[in-house]
Amino acid sequence: MDLTRMDLIPAPRVARFHEDGSRFAFGPEPCLDAGPGTGTVARWLRRELGAATGWDLPATAAGRSAELRLRIDPDGVGEAGPEAYRIEIGSDGAELTGATAAGLFWAAQTLRQLLGPDAYRKAPPVGPGRAWSLPYGAVVDGPRFGWRGMMLDVARHFLPKDGVLRYIDLLAAHKLNVLHLHLTDDQGWRVEIKRYPRLTGVGAWRERSRWGHRASPLWNETPHGGFYTQDDIREIVAYAAERHVRVVPEIDVPGHSQAAIAAYPELGNTDVVDTAALGVWDDWGINENVLAPTEAVLRFYEGVFEELLELFPAEVSPFVHVGGDECPKVQWKASATAQERIRELGVDGEDGLQAWFIGHFDGWLAARGRRLIGWDEILEGGLAPGAAVSSWRGYAGGIAAAEAGHDVVMCPEQQVYLDHRQAGGGDEPMPIGYVRSLEDVYRFEPVPPKLSPEAAAHVLGAQANVWTEVMENQDRVDYQVFPRLAAFAEVVWSWQPAPEERDFAWFEGRMAAGHYARLDALGVGYRPPGGPLPWQRRPGVRGRPIEGAPPNV
């Protein structure tokens, strides 16, 4: 059967179904045979499919075979890597085989898609018994990249724990496996650190927020805040791990730190600024209130990271993100303390001072079995061999890092920042940046063609970034993220031709044939293909639209 007749997203490597359209029909109470090592996936199927279908999915009953069978077999799925899987559907039901538990979980996600949008419901359809069936055939699949992620900024606008858990499910439904949580910024500190209670007691709350882009004259005068307790974080990490999603925590240093300085004024450049007068920032943009480059500040943040590493175990969070971006040097230039530190260290000015700051935590994390990752500014002044780079200002930082032997996650602002507007015209709410349509995202290519093969091997994958300055709640996040995250998921999972050769009409057809209905069943407030619905607009609120095509830098 021609794959174009199926609506699977992301598209699998191989999907063959019987041309006559024959299907396996489930009875009213199918059984589930879970082989060794498959218990987590079996539990997920019983919970999620059980809710939608009403099935209990009991273990195999005496005298009958199971209609759903789960197996882990590294040799039974080809050579598509540890996340590969195979699904075979015949007259005796469906057998799902994963190279690992992760591969088996992605097989279960494909099975759910094959059952139809109703399989995403939280309760069975009302009325006469719903007949559930699967097409006869086979799917053999595995991802192109090992890092398939989304960065969610919960610092600018806080997303409560239930919203984060919901987004983990949405990532998993699209076979994405990394959630990068931007936990701290000038506008809020979102993770409990027990030895420093003022980080959340003070730093998690701001008195008001700019409404729209920083050029907007409007304000939301409602105080905003919130944070995750350490138990919240443990739940988030465990929930993600069961769905084979790694959580990458980000604590931004040495810039984007006014919330921390508001809580502990001694962290700032006290010989230049009255840091005791600072509050949590209520505006957007780049802030000059940065951390002081002192030993006391290093010790403070070592304490932060010590607690953080306990919350994010190495087996599920090997990377720790330290930000390192947009650190103005104005205060360091004026600070006698900072200038003395430059002389003591013998570094190359203020840029060298920032490199020293980042380098300290690279060594500190490496000594504890973790890998530092930061935005591409951390390349300035040199970078330790084990550090990785999130290339956001374009491709250039990622290219330089990969050619120098560093691992890279591609997330160029011009291509995959989902806070950028989805269309031109006046209806897009608080329009930011370049137009990045569904098709534009579908044609994003994580590996620049100019990279040598050796350097290309350092591209771990890519992530779409979601900055929430103008996303005040979950509905706004949904609108900006979907449906573009579905296109991004296909980019990083499926083996694609060159961007200009990709069949966007085929992708668009699969979205219309089934995926929008899945998003509806999941309660996602996506941007409709025809444009925003009336309640999705924000008329009169100023954004920052940029005209023309984004540069390929």
Coordinates of C-alpha atoms in Angstrom, one line a residue:
M1 CA 0.0 0.0 0.0
D2 CA 1.3 3.5 -0.9
L3 CA 2.4 5.3 2.3
T4 CA 0.7 8.5 1.1
R5 CA -2.6 6.9 2.1
M6 CA -1.4 6.7 5.7
D7 CA -1.5 9.7 8.1
L8 CA 1.5 8.7 10.4
I9 CA 3.5 11.7 11.7
P10 CA 6.5 11.6 11.8
A11 CA 6.7 9.6 8.7
P12 CA 8.3 6.1 9.3
R13 CA 11.2 4.7 7.3
V14 CA 9.1 1.8 6.0
A15 CA 5.3 1.3 6.2
R16 CA 3.7 -1.3 4.0
F17 CA 0.0 -2.1 4.3
H18 CA -2.2 -4.5 2.3
E19 CA -3.6 -3.0 -0.9
D20 CA -7.0 -4.4 -0.3
G21 CA -7.4 -2.4 2.9
S22 CA -7.9 -5.5 5.0
R23 CA -7.8 -5.0 8.8
F24 CA -7.5 -6.9 12.0
A25 CA -10.6 -6.2 14.2
F26 CA -10.2 -6.3 17.9
G27 CA -12.7 -8.1 20.0
P28 CA -14.4 -6.5 23.0
E29 CA -11.6 -7.5 25.5
P30 CA -8.2 -8.0 23.9
C31 CA -5.3 -9.4 25.9
L32 CA -1.8 -8.0 26.2
D33 CA 1.3 -10.3 26.3
A34 CA 4.2 -8.2 27.7
G35 CA 7.5 -9.9 27.2
P36 CA 10.6 -9.4 29.5
G37 CA 11.6 -5.7 30.0
T38 CA 8.4 -4.3 28.5
G39 CA 6.5 -3.6 31.7
T40 CA 6.7 0.2 31.5
V41 CA 5.3 0.2 28.0
A42 CA 2.6 -2.2 29.0
R43 CA 1.6 0.0 31.9
W44 CA 1.4 3.0 29.5
L45 CA -0.8 1.1 27.0
R46 CA -3.2 -0.1 29.7
R47 CA -3.5 3.5 31.0
E48 CA -3.7 5.4 27.8
L49 CA -5.4 3.0 25.4
G50 CA -7.5 1.6 28.3
A51 CA -8.9 5.1 28.9
A52 CA -9.9 5.6 25.2
T53 CA -11.2 2.1 24.5
G54 CA -12.4 0.8 27.8
W55 CA -10.1 -2.2 27.5
D56 CA -8.4 -3.7 30.6
L57 CA -5.8 -5.4 28.4
P58 CA -5.3 -8.4 30.8
A59 CA -2.4 -10.7 30.5
T60 CA -2.9 -13.7 28.2
A61 CA -5.8 -15.8 29.3
A62 CA -5.6 -19.6 29.2
G63 CA -6.5 -21.1 25.9
R64 CA -6.1 -18.0 23.8
S65 CA -3.4 -15.9 22.4
A66 CA -2.9 -12.2 23.0
E67 CA -4.0 -9.7 20.3
L68 CA -1.2 -7.3 21.4
R69 CA 2.3 -8.6 22.0
L70 CA 5.3 -6.6 23.2
R71 CA 8.9 -7.7 22.7
I72 CA 12.4 -6.2 23.1
D73 CA 14.9 -7.7 20.7
P74 CA 17.9 -5.7 19.7
D75 CA 18.5 -8.0 16.7
G76 CA 14.9 -8.0 15.5
V77 CA 14.5 -4.4 14.2
G78 CA 17.3 -3.9 11.6
E79 CA 20.1 -1.5 12.1
A80 CA 18.3 1.8 12.9
G81 CA 19.8 2.3 16.3
P82 CA 18.6 1.9 19.9
E83 CA 15.3 3.7 19.4
A84 CA 14.3 1.5 16.4
Y85 CA 11.2 -0.6 16.3
R86 CA 9.0 -2.9 14.2
I87 CA 5.3 -3.4 14.1
E88 CA 3.7 -6.4 12.4
I89 CA 0.0 -6.6 12.1
G90 CA -1.7 -9.8 10.8
S91 CA -4.7 -12.1 11.4
D92 CA -3.5 -12.8 15.0
G93 CA -3.2 -9.1 16.0
A94 CA -0.2 -6.9 16.4
E95 CA 3.3 -7.5 17.6
L96 CA 5.5 -4.6 18.6
T97 CA 9.2 -5.1 18.9
G98 CA 11.7 -2.5 20.1
A99 CA 15.5 -2.6 20.0
T100 CA 15.2 -1.2 23.5
A101 CA 12.4 -0.1 25.8
A102 CA 12.6 3.4 24.1
G103 CA 12.1 1.9 20.7
L104 CA 9.2 -0.2 22.0
F105 CA 7.6 3.0 23.4
W106 CA 7.8 4.7 20.0
A107 CA 6.2 1.7 18.5
A108 CA 3.3 2.1 21.0
Q109 CA 3.0 5.7 19.9
T110 CA 2.7 4.6 16.2
L111 CA 0.2 1.9 17.2
R112 CA -2.0 4.6 18.9
Q113 CA -1.9 6.7 15.7
L114 CA -2.9 3.6 13.6
L115 CA -5.9 3.1 15.8
G116 CA -7.3 6.6 14.9
P117 CA -7.9 9.9 16.7
D118 CA -10.4 8.4 19.1
A119 CA -7.4 6.5 20.7
Y120 CA -6.4 9.9 22.2
R121 CA -9.6 10.3 24.1
K122 CA -9.7 10.2 27.9
A123 CA -12.9 8.1 27.9
P124 CA -14.5 5.8 25.3
P125 CA -16.9 7.2 22.8
V126 CA -20.5 7.3 24.0
G127 CA -23.0 5.1 22.1
P128 CA -22.9 1.7 20.4
G129 CA -19.6 -0.1 20.9
R130 CA -16.7 1.4 19.0
A131 CA -15.0 -1.1 16.7
W132 CA -11.2 -0.9 16.9
S133 CA -9.0 -2.2 14.1
L134 CA -5.6 -2.0 12.6
P135 CA -4.5 -2.3 8.9
Y136 CA -2.7 -5.5 8.0
G137 CA 0.9 -4.7 7.3
A138 CA 4.2 -3.7 8.9
V139 CA 6.1 -0.6 10.0
V140 CA 9.9 -0.5 10.5
D141 CA 11.3 2.7 11.8
G142 CA 14.0 4.5 13.7
P143 CA 15.0 8.1 14.2
R144 CA 17.5 10.2 12.3
F145 CA 18.8 12.1 15.4
G146 CA 19.2 11.1 19.0
W147 CA 18.4 14.7 20.3
R148 CA 14.9 15.6 19.3
G149 CA 13.8 18.4 21.6
M150 CA 11.9 21.4 22.6
M151 CA 13.0 24.2 24.9
L152 CA 10.2 25.5 27.1
D153 CA 10.8 28.9 28.8
V154 CA 9.0 28.7 32.2
A155 CA 10.9 31.6 33.6
R156 CA 9.2 34.5 31.7
H157 CA 5.7 33.0 32.2
F158 CA 5.4 30.2 34.6
L159 CA 3.7 27.0 33.5
P160 CA 2.4 25.0 36.4
K161 CA 3.5 21.4 36.9
D162 CA 0.4 19.8 35.3
G163 CA 1.1 21.9 32.2
V164 CA 4.7 20.6 32.0
L165 CA 3.5 17.0 32.4
R166 CA 1.0 17.6 29.6
Y167 CA 3.8 18.9 27.3
I168 CA 5.9 15.8 28.1
D169 CA 3.0 13.7 26.8
L170 CA 2.7 16.0 23.7
L171 CA 6.4 15.6 23.0
A172 CA 6.2 11.8 23.4
A173 CA 3.2 11.7 21.1
H174 CA 5.5 13.2 18.4
K175 CA 8.5 10.9 19.2
L176 CA 10.4 13.9 20.6
N177 CA 12.8 12.9 23.5
V178 CA 14.2 16.0 25.1
L179 CA 12.5 18.7 27.2
H180 CA 14.9 21.6 27.9
L181 CA 13.5 23.6 30.8
H182 CA 14.6 27.2 31.0
L183 CA 14.2 27.5 34.8
T184 CA 15.8 30.9 35.6
D185 CA 15.9 34.4 34.1
D186 CA 15.7 38.0 35.0
Q187 CA 11.9 37.7 35.3
G188 CA 11.7 34.7 37.6
W189 CA 13.4 31.8 39.4
R190 CA 11.3 28.6 39.1
V191 CA 13.1 25.8 41.0
E192 CA 13.2 25.4 44.8
I193 CA 16.7 25.4 46.2
K194 CA 16.4 24.6 49.9
R195 CA 19.7 26.2 51.1
Y196 CA 18.7 29.4 49.4
P197 CA 15.0 29.9 50.1
R198 CA 14.8 33.5 48.9
L199 CA 15.5 32.3 45.3
T200 CA 11.8 31.3 45.2
G201 CA 10.5 33.3 48.2
V202 CA 11.5 36.5 46.4
G203 CA 12.9 35.6 43.0
A204 CA 9.8 33.6 41.8
W205 CA 7.5 36.6 41.9
R206 CA 7.2 39.9 39.9
E207 CA 4.8 42.7 40.5
R208 CA 3.7 43.1 36.9
S209 CA 4.6 42.2 33.3
R210 CA 5.0 44.0 30.1
W211 CA 2.0 43.2 27.9
G212 CA 3.4 42.5 24.4
H213 CA 6.9 43.3 23.1
R214 CA 9.1 45.5 25.2
A215 CA 8.2 48.5 22.9
S216 CA 4.5 48.1 23.9
P217 CA 3.2 50.8 26.2
L218 CA 0.8 48.3 27.9
W219 CA 1.2 46.5 31.2
N220 CA -0.5 43.6 32.9
E221 CA -0.6 44.8 36.5
T222 CA -1.4 41.4 37.9
P223 CA 1.5 40.0 39.9
H224 CA 3.0 36.9 38.2
G225 CA 5.0 34.0 39.6
G226 CA 5.3 30.4 40.7
F227 CA 7.9 27.7 41.1
Y228 CA 8.4 24.0 41.1
T229 CA 9.1 22.4 44.5
Q230 CA 11.8 19.8 44.6
D231 CA 9.1 17.1 44.8
D232 CA 7.5 18.7 41.7
I233 CA 10.8 18.3 39.8
R234 CA 11.2 14.7 40.9
E235 CA 7.7 14.0 39.6
I236 CA 8.4 15.8 36.3
V237 CA 11.7 13.9 35.8
A238 CA 10.2 10.5 36.6
Y239 CA 7.2 11.1 34.4
A240 CA 9.4 12.1 31.6
A241 CA 11.8 9.1 32.1
E242 CA 8.8 6.7 31.8
R243 CA 8.1 8.2 28.4
H244 CA 11.8 8.2 27.4
V245 CA 12.0 12.0 27.5
R246 CA 15.2 13.4 29.0
V247 CA 14.8 16.7 30.9
V248 CA 17.7 19.2 30.5
P249 CA 17.6 21.8 33.3
E250 CA 18.9 25.3 32.6
I251 CA 20.2 27.7 35.2
D252 CA 21.3 30.8 33.3
V253 CA 24.7 32.4 34.3
P254 CA 26.3 34.9 34.4
G255 CA 23.6 37.0 32.6
H256 CA 19.8 36.8 32.8
S257 CA 20.2 36.8 36.6
Q258 CA 18.3 39.7 38.0
A259 CA 15.7 37.5 39.8
A260 CA 18.6 35.8 41.7
I261 CA 20.2 39.2 42.4
A262 CA 16.8 40.5 43.7
A263 CA 16.7 37.6 46.1
Y264 CA 20.4 37.8 47.1
P265 CA 21.8 41.3 46.3
E266 CA 25.4 40.2 47.1
L267 CA 25.4 38.2 43.9
G268 CA 25.4 41.4 41.8
N269 CA 28.0 44.0 41.1
T270 CA 27.5 45.9 44.3
D271 CA 30.4 48.3 43.7
V272 CA 28.6 49.6 40.6
V273 CA 24.8 49.2 41.3
D274 CA 22.6 49.4 44.4
T275 CA 21.6 45.8 44.0
A276 CA 19.5 45.9 47.2
A277 CA 17.1 48.2 45.4
L278 CA 16.5 45.7 42.5
G279 CA 13.4 43.6 42.2
V280 CA 12.5 40.8 39.9
W281 CA 12.4 42.4 36.4
D282 CA 9.0 43.1 34.9
D283 CA 10.2 43.8 31.4
W284 CA 11.7 41.9 28.5
G285 CA 15.0 42.1 26.6
I286 CA 18.6 42.1 27.6
N287 CA 19.4 43.2 31.2
E288 CA 22.6 44.8 32.4
N289 CA 22.3 43.4 35.9
V290 CA 24.6 40.4 35.7
L291 CA 26.4 38.2 38.3
A292 CA 29.6 39.5 39.9
P293 CA 32.7 37.4 38.9
T294 CA 33.7 36.5 42.4
E295 CA 34.6 33.3 44.3
A296 CA 31.6 33.9 46.6
V297 CA 29.2 33.8 43.6
L298 CA 30.9 30.7 42.3
R299 CA 30.3 29.0 45.7
F300 CA 26.7 30.1 45.7
Y301 CA 26.0 28.6 42.3
E302 CA 27.9 25.4 43.2
G303 CA 25.3 25.1 46.0
V304 CA 22.5 25.6 43.5
F305 CA 23.9 23.0 41.1
E306 CA 24.6 20.5 43.9
E307 CA 20.8 20.4 44.7
L308 CA 19.9 20.5 41.0
L309 CA 22.0 17.4 40.3
E310 CA 20.2 15.5 43.0
L311 CA 16.9 16.3 41.3
F312 CA 18.0 15.5 37.8
P313 CA 19.8 12.1 38.0
A314 CA 22.6 11.5 35.5
E315 CA 21.0 8.6 33.8
V316 CA 18.0 10.7 32.7
S317 CA 19.7 14.1 32.6
P318 CA 23.3 13.8 31.5
F319 CA 23.4 17.4 30.3
V320 CA 23.1 20.5 32.4
H321 CA 22.5 23.8 30.6
V322 CA 24.2 26.9 32.0
G323 CA 22.9 29.5 29.5
G324 CA 25.8 31.8 29.0
D325 CA 24.0 34.0 26.5
E326 CA 23.4 37.8 26.3
C327 CA 25.7 38.8 29.2
P328 CA 26.3 42.6 28.8
K329 CA 29.7 43.7 30.2
V330 CA 28.8 47.3 31.1
Q331 CA 28.9 46.6 34.9
W332 CA 32.1 44.5 34.7
K333 CA 33.8 47.3 32.8
A334 CA 32.9 49.8 35.6
S335 CA 33.5 47.4 38.5
A336 CA 36.8 47.6 40.3
T337 CA 36.2 44.1 41.6
A338 CA 35.7 42.7 38.1
Q339 CA 38.7 44.5 36.7
E340 CA 40.9 43.2 39.6
R341 CA 39.6 39.7 38.8
I342 CA 40.6 40.1 35.2
R343 CA 44.2 41.0 36.2
E344 CA 44.4 38.2 38.7
L345 CA 43.3 35.6 36.2
G346 CA 45.2 37.0 33.3
V347 CA 42.3 36.6 31.0
D348 CA 41.5 38.6 27.9
G349 CA 39.2 41.4 29.2
E350 CA 35.5 41.0 30.0
D351 CA 34.9 38.3 27.4
G352 CA 37.7 36.3 28.9
L353 CA 36.1 36.7 32.3
Q354 CA 32.8 35.2 31.0
A355 CA 34.8 32.3 29.5
W356 CA 36.4 31.8 32.9
F357 CA 33.0 31.8 34.6
I358 CA 31.6 29.2 32.2
G359 CA 34.8 27.2 32.2
H360 CA 34.7 26.9 36.0
F361 CA 31.3 25.2 35.8
D362 CA 32.3 23.0 32.9
G363 CA 35.0 21.5 35.1
W364 CA 32.8 21.4 38.1
L365 CA 30.0 19.5 36.3
A366 CA 32.5 17.2 34.5
A367 CA 34.0 16.2 37.8
R368 CA 30.5 15.0 38.8
G369 CA 29.8 13.0 35.7
R370 CA 27.7 15.6 33.8
R371 CA 28.2 17.5 30.6
L372 CA 27.8 21.2 30.3
I373 CA 25.8 22.7 27.4
G374 CA 25.2 26.3 26.8
W375 CA 24.1 28.8 24.2
D376 CA 26.7 29.5 21.4
E377 CA 28.1 32.6 23.2
I378 CA 30.0 30.1 25.4
L379 CA 32.3 29.6 22.4
E380 CA 33.8 33.1 22.9
G381 CA 37.0 32.8 24.8
G382 CA 37.5 29.1 24.3
L383 CA 35.5 26.0 25.4
A384 CA 36.5 22.9 27.3
P385 CA 36.6 19.7 25.2
G386 CA 33.5 18.0 26.7
A387 CA 31.2 21.0 26.5
A388 CA 28.3 21.1 24.0
V389 CA 26.7 24.0 22.3
S390 CA 23.1 25.0 21.6
S391 CA 23.5 27.0 18.4
W392 CA 20.8 29.7 18.5
R393 CA 22.1 32.8 16.8
G394 CA 22.1 30.9 13.5
Y395 CA 24.1 28.0 12.1
A396 CA 27.5 29.7 12.4
G397 CA 28.1 28.9 16.1
G398 CA 27.1 25.3 15.6
I399 CA 29.3 25.0 12.5
A400 CA 32.3 26.5 14.4
A401 CA 31.7 24.2 17.4
A402 CA 31.3 21.0 15.3
E403 CA 34.4 21.7 13.3
A404 CA 36.3 22.2 16.6
G405 CA 35.1 18.8 17.8
H406 CA 32.2 19.9 20.1
D407 CA 28.8 18.3 20.1
V408 CA 26.0 20.6 18.9
V409 CA 22.3 20.9 19.1
M410 CA 21.0 23.1 16.3
C411 CA 18.2 25.5 17.2
P412 CA 18.8 28.6 15.0
E413 CA 16.5 31.5 15.9
Q414 CA 15.8 32.3 12.3
Q415 CA 14.4 28.8 11.7
V416 CA 13.0 27.1 14.8
Y417 CA 12.1 29.7 17.3
L418 CA 8.4 29.0 17.8
D419 CA 7.7 32.4 19.4
H420 CA 8.2 33.8 15.9
R421 CA 5.0 34.5 14.1
Q422 CA 3.4 31.9 11.8
A423 CA 2.1 34.3 9.1
G424 CA 2.0 37.9 8.0
G425 CA -0.9 40.2 8.4
G426 CA -2.5 41.8 11.5
D427 CA -4.3 38.8 13.0
E428 CA -1.2 37.1 14.4
P429 CA -1.2 37.7 18.2
M430 CA 1.7 39.8 19.4
P431 CA 3.8 39.1 16.3
I432 CA 7.4 38.4 16.9
G433 CA 10.3 38.0 14.5
Y434 CA 10.3 36.4 11.0
V435 CA 7.4 34.6 9.5
R436 CA 8.0 30.9 10.2
S437 CA 5.1 29.0 8.6
L438 CA 4.4 25.3 8.9
E439 CA 6.1 24.8 5.6
D440 CA 9.2 26.8 6.7
V441 CA 9.6 24.6 9.7
Y442 CA 9.1 21.5 7.6
R443 CA 12.0 22.6 5.4
F444 CA 14.4 23.2 8.3
E445 CA 17.6 21.2 7.9
P446 CA 19.7 20.6 11.1
V447 CA 22.9 19.7 9.3
P448 CA 24.4 22.5 7.2
P449 CA 25.7 21.1 3.9
K450 CA 29.1 22.9 4.4
L451 CA 29.9 20.7 7.4
S452 CA 32.5 18.1 6.8
P453 CA 31.4 14.5 7.5
E454 CA 33.5 14.4 10.7
A455 CA 31.9 17.6 11.9
A456 CA 28.4 16.6 10.9
A457 CA 28.8 13.6 13.2
H458 CA 28.9 16.1 16.1
V459 CA 25.4 17.3 15.4
L460 CA 23.4 15.5 18.1
G461 CA 20.1 16.8 16.7
A462 CA 18.0 19.8 17.0
Q463 CA 15.4 21.5 19.2
A464 CA 12.6 24.0 18.7
N465 CA 12.8 26.9 21.2
V466 CA 9.7 28.4 22.9
W467 CA 10.4 31.7 24.6
T468 CA 7.3 32.9 26.5
E469 CA 7.7 36.7 26.9
V470 CA 4.4 37.1 24.9
M471 CA 2.9 33.7 25.9
E472 CA 1.0 34.4 29.1
N473 CA -0.7 31.0 29.5
Q474 CA -1.0 27.5 28.1
D475 CA -3.4 28.4 25.4
R476 CA -0.9 30.9 23.9
V477 CA 1.9 28.4 24.2
D478 CA -0.3 25.8 22.3
Y479 CA -1.0 28.4 19.6
Q480 CA 2.6 29.2 18.9
V481 CA 3.9 25.6 19.2
F482 CA 1.3 23.7 17.2
P483 CA 1.0 22.6 14.5
R484 CA 4.6 23.6 13.8
L485 CA 6.0 21.1 16.4
A486 CA 4.6 18.3 14.3
A487 CA 6.6 19.5 11.3
F488 CA 9.7 19.9 13.4
A489 CA 9.2 16.3 14.8
E490 CA 9.2 14.9 11.3
V491 CA 12.4 16.9 10.5
V492 CA 14.3 15.4 13.4
W493 CA 12.9 11.9 13.3
S494 CA 12.4 11.0 9.6
W495 CA 15.1 10.6 7.0
Q496 CA 14.5 13.5 4.7
P497 CA 15.7 14.7 1.3
A498 CA 17.1 18.2 0.9
P499 CA 14.8 20.9 2.1
E500 CA 13.7 22.0 -1.3
E501 CA 12.9 18.5 -2.3
R502 CA 10.6 17.7 0.6
D503 CA 7.0 16.9 -0.2
F504 CA 5.2 19.5 2.0
A505 CA 1.9 18.7 0.3
W506 CA 2.2 15.1 1.5
F507 CA 2.9 16.3 5.0
E508 CA 0.0 18.8 4.9
G509 CA -2.3 16.0 3.6
R510 CA -1.4 13.7 6.5
M511 CA -2.0 16.6 9.0
A512 CA -5.5 17.1 7.5
A513 CA -6.2 13.4 7.2
G514 CA -5.7 12.6 10.9
H515 CA -3.2 14.6 12.9
Y516 CA -5.3 17.7 13.5
A517 CA -8.0 15.4 14.8
R518 CA -5.4 13.8 17.2
L519 CA -4.5 17.3 18.4
D520 CA -8.2 18.1 18.9
A521 CA -8.6 14.9 21.0
L522 CA -5.6 15.9 23.1
G523 CA -7.1 19.3 23.7
V524 CA -4.3 21.3 21.9
G525 CA -5.3 24.9 21.0
Y526 CA -3.3 24.9 17.8
R527 CA -3.3 27.6 15.1
P528 CA -5.9 26.4 12.5
P529 CA -4.6 26.3 8.9
G530 CA -6.9 29.2 8.0
G531 CA -5.5 31.5 10.6
P532 CA -6.2 32.3 14.3
L533 CA -9.6 32.0 15.7
P534 CA -11.1 35.2 17.3
W535 CA -10.1 34.3 20.8
Q536 CA -6.5 33.5 19.7
R537 CA -5.8 37.0 18.5
R538 CA -4.5 39.9 20.6
P539 CA -5.5 43.0 18.7
G540 CA -3.7 46.2 19.5
V541 CA -0.9 44.6 21.4
R542 CA 2.5 45.6 19.9
G543 CA 4.9 42.9 18.8
R544 CA 8.2 43.0 16.9
P545 CA 7.6 41.6 13.4
I546 CA 10.6 41.4 11.1
E547 CA 9.9 41.6 7.4
G548 CA 11.5 39.5 4.7
A549 CA 13.1 36.1 4.6
P550 CA 15.4 35.3 7.6
P551 CA 19.1 35.2 6.9
N552 CA 20.8 31.9 6.6
V553 CA 23.7 32.7 9.0

